[in-house]
Structure formats: C-alpha cells, structure tokens
mmCIF file with all atom_site columns, C-alpha atoms in Angstrom:
data_model
loop_
_atom_site.group_PDB
_atom_site.id
_atom_site.type_symbol
_atom_site.label_atom_id
_atom_site.label_alt_id
_atom_site.label_comp_id
_atom_site.label_asym_id
_atom_site.label_entity_id
_atom_site.label_seq_id
_atom_site.pdbx_PDB_ins_code
_atom_site.Cartn_x
_atom_site.Cartn_y
_atom_site.Cartn_z
_atom_site.occupancy
_atom_site.B_iso_or_equiv
_atom_site.pdbx_formal_charge
_atom_site.auth_seq_id
_atom_site.auth_comp_id
_atom_site.auth_asym_id
_atom_site.auth_atom_id
_atom_site.pdbx_PDB_model_num
ATOM 1   C CA . MET A 1 1   ? 15.841  15.468  6.117   1.00 72.00 ? 1   MET A CA 1
ATOM 2   C CA . ILE A 1 2   ? 13.155  12.495  6.156   1.00 81.00 ? 2   ILE A CA 1
ATOM 3   C CA . GLU A 1 3   ? 12.804  11.179  2.659   1.00 89.00 ? 3   GLU A CA 1
ATOM 4   C CA . PHE A 1 4   ? 9.781   9.310   1.462   1.00 93.00 ? 4   PHE A CA 1
ATOM 5   C CA . LYS A 1 5   ? 8.569   6.573   -0.608  1.00 96.00 ? 5   LYS A CA 1
ATOM 6   C CA . LEU A 1 6   ? 4.856   6.048   -2.045  1.00 97.00 ? 6   LEU A CA 1
ATOM 7   C CA . ILE A 1 7   ? 3.644   2.696   -1.977  1.00 98.00 ? 7   ILE A CA 1
ATOM 8   C CA . MET A 1 8   ? 0.513   1.757   -3.847  1.00 97.00 ? 8   MET A CA 1
ATOM 9   C CA . ALA A 1 9   ? -1.183  -1.754  -3.608  1.00 96.00 ? 9   ALA A CA 1
ATOM 10  C CA . ILE A 1 10  ? -4.423  -2.695  -5.359  1.00 94.00 ? 10  ILE A CA 1
ATOM 11  C CA . VAL A 1 11  ? -5.997  -5.402  -3.895  1.00 92.00 ? 11  VAL A CA 1
ATOM 12  C CA . THR A 1 12  ? -9.230  -7.481  -3.904  1.00 86.00 ? 12  THR A CA 1
ATOM 13  C CA . GLY A 1 13  ? -11.369 -6.021  -1.216  1.00 83.00 ? 13  GLY A CA 1
ATOM 14  C CA . ASP A 1 14  ? -11.308 -9.030  1.053   1.00 87.00 ? 14  ASP A CA 1
ATOM 15  C CA . ARG A 1 15  ? -7.814  -8.581  1.543   1.00 90.00 ? 15  ARG A CA 1
ATOM 16  C CA . SER A 1 16  ? -7.607  -4.575  2.209   1.00 93.00 ? 16  SER A CA 1
ATOM 17  C CA . GLU A 1 17  ? -7.885  -5.084  5.969   1.00 95.00 ? 17  GLU A CA 1
ATOM 18  C CA . CYS A 1 18  ? -4.738  -7.637  6.110   1.00 95.00 ? 18  CYS A CA 1
ATOM 19  C CA . VAL A 1 19  ? -2.629  -5.674  3.819   1.00 97.00 ? 19  VAL A CA 1
ATOM 20  C CA . VAL A 1 20  ? -3.522  -2.417  5.974   1.00 97.00 ? 20  VAL A CA 1
ATOM 21  C CA . GLN A 1 21  ? -2.486  -4.489  8.943   1.00 97.00 ? 21  GLN A CA 1
ATOM 22  C CA . ALA A 1 22  ? 0.509   -5.871  7.539   1.00 97.00 ? 22  ALA A CA 1
ATOM 23  C CA . ALA A 1 23  ? 1.692   -2.255  6.444   1.00 97.00 ? 23  ALA A CA 1
ATOM 24  C CA . ARG A 1 24  ? 1.244   -1.090  10.216  1.00 96.00 ? 24  ARG A CA 1
ATOM 25  C CA . ASP A 1 25  ? 2.983   -3.873  11.643  1.00 96.00 ? 25  ASP A CA 1
ATOM 26  C CA . ALA A 1 26  ? 6.016   -3.331  9.203   1.00 96.00 ? 26  ALA A CA 1
ATOM 27  C CA . GLY A 1 27  ? 6.318   0.343   10.140  1.00 92.00 ? 27  GLY A CA 1
ATOM 28  C CA . ALA A 1 28  ? 3.753   2.289   8.099   1.00 93.00 ? 28  ALA A CA 1
ATOM 29  C CA . THR A 1 29  ? 2.446   5.533   10.257  1.00 88.00 ? 29  THR A CA 1
ATOM 30  C CA . GLY A 1 30  ? -0.675  5.959   8.005   1.00 90.00 ? 30  GLY A CA 1
ATOM 31  C CA . VAL A 1 31  ? -2.429  4.587   5.017   1.00 95.00 ? 31  VAL A CA 1
ATOM 32  C CA . THR A 1 32  ? -5.149  5.677   2.638   1.00 95.00 ? 32  THR A CA 1
ATOM 33  C CA . ILE A 1 33  ? -7.844  3.277   1.278   1.00 95.00 ? 33  ILE A CA 1
ATOM 34  C CA . ILE A 1 34  ? -9.565  4.212   -2.031  1.00 94.00 ? 34  ILE A CA 1
ATOM 35  C CA . SER A 1 35  ? -12.392 2.067   -2.739  1.00 92.00 ? 35  SER A CA 1
ATOM 36  C CA . GLY A 1 36  ? -13.855 0.883   -5.878  1.00 84.00 ? 36  GLY A CA 1
ATOM 37  C CA . ALA A 1 37  ? -10.587 0.346   -7.864  1.00 79.00 ? 37  ALA A CA 1
ATOM 38  C CA . ARG A 1 38  ? -10.920 -1.838  -10.754 1.00 72.00 ? 38  ARG A CA 1
ATOM 39  C CA . GLY A 1 39  ? -8.203  -3.681  -12.668 1.00 67.00 ? 39  GLY A CA 1
ATOM 40  C CA . GLU A 1 40  ? -7.398  -6.293  -15.398 1.00 66.00 ? 40  GLU A CA 1
ATOM 41  C CA . GLY A 1 41  ? -4.399  -8.680  -15.695 1.00 64.00 ? 41  GLY A CA 1
ATOM 42  C CA . LEU A 1 42  ? -3.172  -10.702 -18.655 1.00 64.00 ? 42  LEU A CA 1
ATOM 43  C CA . VAL A 1 43  ? -6.529  -12.471 -19.114 1.00 61.00 ? 43  VAL A CA 1
ATOM 44  C CA . PRO A 1 44  ? -9.603  -10.095 -19.139 1.00 59.00 ? 44  PRO A CA 1
ATOM 45  C CA . HIS A 1 45  ? -12.241 -10.897 -16.517 1.00 58.00 ? 45  HIS A CA 1
ATOM 46  C CA . LYS A 1 46  ? -15.374 -12.227 -17.545 1.00 60.00 ? 46  LYS A CA 1
ATOM 47  C CA . THR A 1 47  ? -18.899 -10.361 -17.701 1.00 58.00 ? 47  THR A CA 1
ATOM 48  C CA . PHE A 1 48  ? -22.299 -11.171 -17.513 1.00 57.00 ? 48  PHE A CA 1
ATOM 49  C CA . LEU A 1 49  ? -24.347 -8.690  -19.615 1.00 58.00 ? 49  LEU A CA 1
ATOM 50  C CA . GLY A 1 50  ? -21.823 -6.226  -19.255 1.00 56.00 ? 50  GLY A CA 1
ATOM 51  C CA . LEU A 1 51  ? -21.361 -6.608  -15.552 1.00 54.00 ? 51  LEU A CA 1
ATOM 52  C CA . ASP A 1 52  ? -18.098 -7.318  -13.973 1.00 52.00 ? 52  ASP A CA 1
ATOM 53  C CA . LEU A 1 53  ? -17.943 -10.631 -12.078 1.00 51.00 ? 53  LEU A CA 1
ATOM 54  C CA . LEU A 1 54  ? -15.177 -9.385  -10.173 1.00 59.00 ? 54  LEU A CA 1
ATOM 55  C CA . GLY A 1 55  ? -15.746 -8.211  -6.419  1.00 68.00 ? 55  GLY A CA 1
ATOM 56  C CA . PRO A 1 56  ? -14.610 -4.695  -5.681  1.00 77.00 ? 56  PRO A CA 1
ATOM 57  C CA . CYS A 1 57  ? -10.676 -3.739  -5.197  1.00 88.00 ? 57  CYS A CA 1
ATOM 58  C CA . ASP A 1 58  ? -9.290  -1.226  -2.954  1.00 93.00 ? 58  ASP A CA 1
ATOM 59  C CA . ALA A 1 59  ? -6.207  1.114   -3.633  1.00 95.00 ? 59  ALA A CA 1
ATOM 60  C CA . VAL A 1 60  ? -4.101  1.122   -0.464  1.00 96.00 ? 60  VAL A CA 1
ATOM 61  C CA . VAL A 1 61  ? -1.762  4.193   -0.494  1.00 97.00 ? 61  VAL A CA 1
ATOM 62  C CA . ILE A 1 62  ? 1.250   4.238   1.841   1.00 97.00 ? 62  ILE A CA 1
ATOM 63  C CA . VAL A 1 63  ? 3.513   7.310   2.234   1.00 95.00 ? 63  VAL A CA 1
ATOM 64  C CA . ALA A 1 64  ? 6.328   5.529   4.026   1.00 93.00 ? 64  ALA A CA 1
ATOM 65  C CA . GLU A 1 65  ? 9.806   6.835   5.145   1.00 91.00 ? 65  GLU A CA 1
ATOM 66  C CA . GLN A 1 66  ? 12.202  5.429   2.569   1.00 92.00 ? 66  GLN A CA 1
ATOM 67  C CA . HIS A 1 67  ? 14.110  3.197   5.200   1.00 91.00 ? 67  HIS A CA 1
ATOM 68  C CA . ALA A 1 68  ? 10.948  1.437   6.401   1.00 93.00 ? 68  ALA A CA 1
ATOM 69  C CA . SER A 1 69  ? 9.569   1.139   2.741   1.00 96.00 ? 69  SER A CA 1
ATOM 70  C CA . ALA A 1 70  ? 11.448  -1.993  1.827   1.00 97.00 ? 70  ALA A CA 1
ATOM 71  C CA . ALA A 1 71  ? 10.179  -3.942  4.836   1.00 97.00 ? 71  ALA A CA 1
ATOM 72  C CA . ILE A 1 72  ? 6.564   -2.498  4.268   1.00 97.00 ? 72  ILE A CA 1
ATOM 73  C CA . MET A 1 73  ? 6.491   -3.747  0.574   1.00 97.00 ? 73  MET A CA 1
ATOM 74  C CA . GLU A 1 74  ? 7.724   -7.326  1.667   1.00 97.00 ? 74  GLU A CA 1
ATOM 75  C CA . ALA A 1 75  ? 5.046   -7.579  4.465   1.00 98.00 ? 75  ALA A CA 1
ATOM 76  C CA . ILE A 1 76  ? 2.084   -6.452  2.486   1.00 97.00 ? 76  ILE A CA 1
ATOM 77  C CA . SER A 1 77  ? 3.281   -8.640  -0.649  1.00 97.00 ? 77  SER A CA 1
ATOM 78  C CA . ALA A 1 78  ? 3.487   -11.732 1.605   1.00 96.00 ? 78  ALA A CA 1
ATOM 79  C CA . ARG A 1 79  ? 0.066   -10.972 3.519   1.00 96.00 ? 79  ARG A CA 1
ATOM 80  C CA . GLY A 1 80  ? -1.797  -10.258 0.725   1.00 95.00 ? 80  GLY A CA 1
ATOM 81  C CA . GLU A 1 81  ? -0.334  -13.242 -1.202  1.00 94.00 ? 81  GLU A CA 1
ATOM 82  C CA . PHE A 1 82  ? 0.406   -11.209 -4.339  1.00 93.00 ? 82  PHE A CA 1
ATOM 83  C CA . ASP A 1 83  ? 2.923   -13.768 -5.655  1.00 92.00 ? 83  ASP A CA 1
ATOM 84  C CA . THR A 1 84  ? 1.170   -16.834 -4.631  1.00 92.00 ? 84  THR A CA 1
ATOM 85  C CA . SER A 1 85  ? -2.288  -15.917 -5.427  1.00 88.00 ? 85  SER A CA 1
ATOM 86  C CA . PRO A 1 86  ? -3.105  -15.069 -9.055  1.00 82.00 ? 86  PRO A CA 1
ATOM 87  C CA . GLY A 1 87  ? -5.275  -11.983 -9.092  1.00 79.00 ? 87  GLY A CA 1
ATOM 88  C CA . ALA A 1 88  ? -4.828  -11.070 -5.376  1.00 86.00 ? 88  ALA A CA 1
ATOM 89  C CA . GLY A 1 89  ? -3.339  -7.648  -5.969  1.00 89.00 ? 89  GLY A CA 1
ATOM 90  C CA . ILE A 1 90  ? -0.176  -5.929  -6.864  1.00 92.00 ? 90  ILE A CA 1
ATOM 91  C CA . ALA A 1 91  ? 2.104   -3.215  -5.271  1.00 96.00 ? 91  ALA A CA 1
ATOM 92  C CA . ILE A 1 92  ? 4.460   -0.717  -6.639  1.00 97.00 ? 92  ILE A CA 1
ATOM 93  C CA . GLN A 1 93  ? 6.825   1.977   -4.923  1.00 97.00 ? 93  GLN A CA 1
ATOM 94  C CA . LEU A 1 94  ? 7.846   5.146   -6.213  1.00 97.00 ? 94  LEU A CA 1
ATOM 95  C CA . PRO A 1 95  ? 10.104  7.659   -5.136  1.00 96.00 ? 95  PRO A CA 1
ATOM 96  C CA . ILE A 1 96  ? 8.571   10.993  -3.846  1.00 94.00 ? 96  ILE A CA 1
ATOM 97  C CA . GLU A 1 97  ? 10.369  14.289  -4.444  1.00 92.00 ? 97  GLU A CA 1
ATOM 98  C CA . ALA A 1 98  ? 8.404   16.702  -2.177  1.00 88.00 ? 98  ALA A CA 1
ATOM 99  C CA . THR A 1 99  ? 5.539   16.170  0.322   1.00 88.00 ? 99  THR A CA 1
ATOM 100 C CA . ALA A 1 100 ? 2.904   18.637  2.235   1.00 87.00 ? 100 ALA A CA 1
ATOM 101 C CA . GLY A 1 101 ? 0.654   17.837  5.133   1.00 87.00 ? 101 GLY A CA 1
ATOM 102 C CA . LEU A 1 102 ? 3.152   15.274  6.568   1.00 83.00 ? 102 LEU A CA 1
ATOM 103 C CA . GLN A 1 103 ? 4.570   17.388  9.517   1.00 83.00 ? 103 GLN A CA 1
ATOM 104 C CA . SER A 1 104 ? 2.712   15.285  12.350  1.00 81.00 ? 104 SER A CA 1
ATOM 105 C CA . GLN A 1 105 ? 4.373   12.179  10.604  1.00 79.00 ? 105 GLN A CA 1
ATOM 106 C CA . ILE A 1 106 ? 7.707   13.669  10.283  1.00 81.00 ? 106 ILE A CA 1
ATOM 107 C CA . ARG A 1 107 ? 7.513   14.650  13.883  1.00 82.00 ? 107 ARG A CA 1
ATOM 108 C CA . ALA A 1 108 ? 6.554   11.228  14.943  1.00 80.00 ? 108 ALA A CA 1
ATOM 109 C CA . LEU A 1 109 ? 9.278   9.581   12.905  1.00 77.00 ? 109 LEU A CA 1
ATOM 110 C CA . ARG A 1 110 ? 11.862  11.896  14.396  1.00 79.00 ? 110 ARG A CA 1
ATOM 111 C CA . ASN A 1 111 ? 10.684  10.775  17.986  1.00 80.00 ? 111 ASN A CA 1
ATOM 112 C CA . MET A 1 112 ? 10.878  7.094   17.010  1.00 75.00 ? 112 MET A CA 1
ATOM 113 C CA . LYS A 1 113 ? 14.470  7.659   15.666  1.00 74.00 ? 113 LYS A CA 1
ATOM 114 C CA . GLU A 1 114 ? 15.556  9.539   18.857  1.00 79.00 ? 114 GLU A CA 1
ATOM 115 C CA . LYS A 1 115 ? 14.098  6.633   21.200  1.00 79.00 ? 115 LYS A CA 1
ATOM 116 C CA . ASN A 1 116 ? 16.171  3.856   19.064  1.00 69.00 ? 116 ASN A CA 1
#
C-alpha cells in the first residue's frame, strides 16, 4: 500500500514556478496551483486606501508519496527561500488518511519502484 502526505506551500507569485520545479526535481509526480491566496505574518501588511500592497500569492498543493515528502519539503523550502527571506512563503506537511483519483499516480510510483 502506498501512503501519501499533503504538502501545501503558500508562496509569492514570483516564486511559484521555481517552487513547482523544485518539487518536481525532488520527486513530486504532480502539483496543483491555486492562485490568489492571501496571507499575513507577524506584522500586518500595509494597505493603501484599503488595497493590499502585497503582490498575489499562490497555494502550491502537492500530494506526495510519503518516502519522497521530506525531500520535496526540503527542496521547496530551499528554492523558495522560506527560511532566509521573510515573507517569501511557508510550507506545511500533513498526513493523508485516504485518497481518490490517484490511480495513475499510484501505477507510476509502483513502476518507478520496480525499476529501482
């Protein structure tokens, strides 16, 4: 049985593509990008006449095989500069209890394991 983890990264729009590429390079077999996310850290962002001065953010969602999840988290954190550039983004990882719609991913993962 293949077990999965959910990795979600909230990143500034200019970092989305490099985070997605880092995830793929580290073994992610797919990603979903949800545009238009908005967040706020320790210090609220400045606004001008009620308009947010921050650029758009994206939520990058990855369902990863559990053995690849740590490498994916490390890769997206490093490439996205989450720990070195304040406001660049955050990432979290959660366990997944059940999945649906991942049969093609599961077959691909099994084939990859058989080749190794």
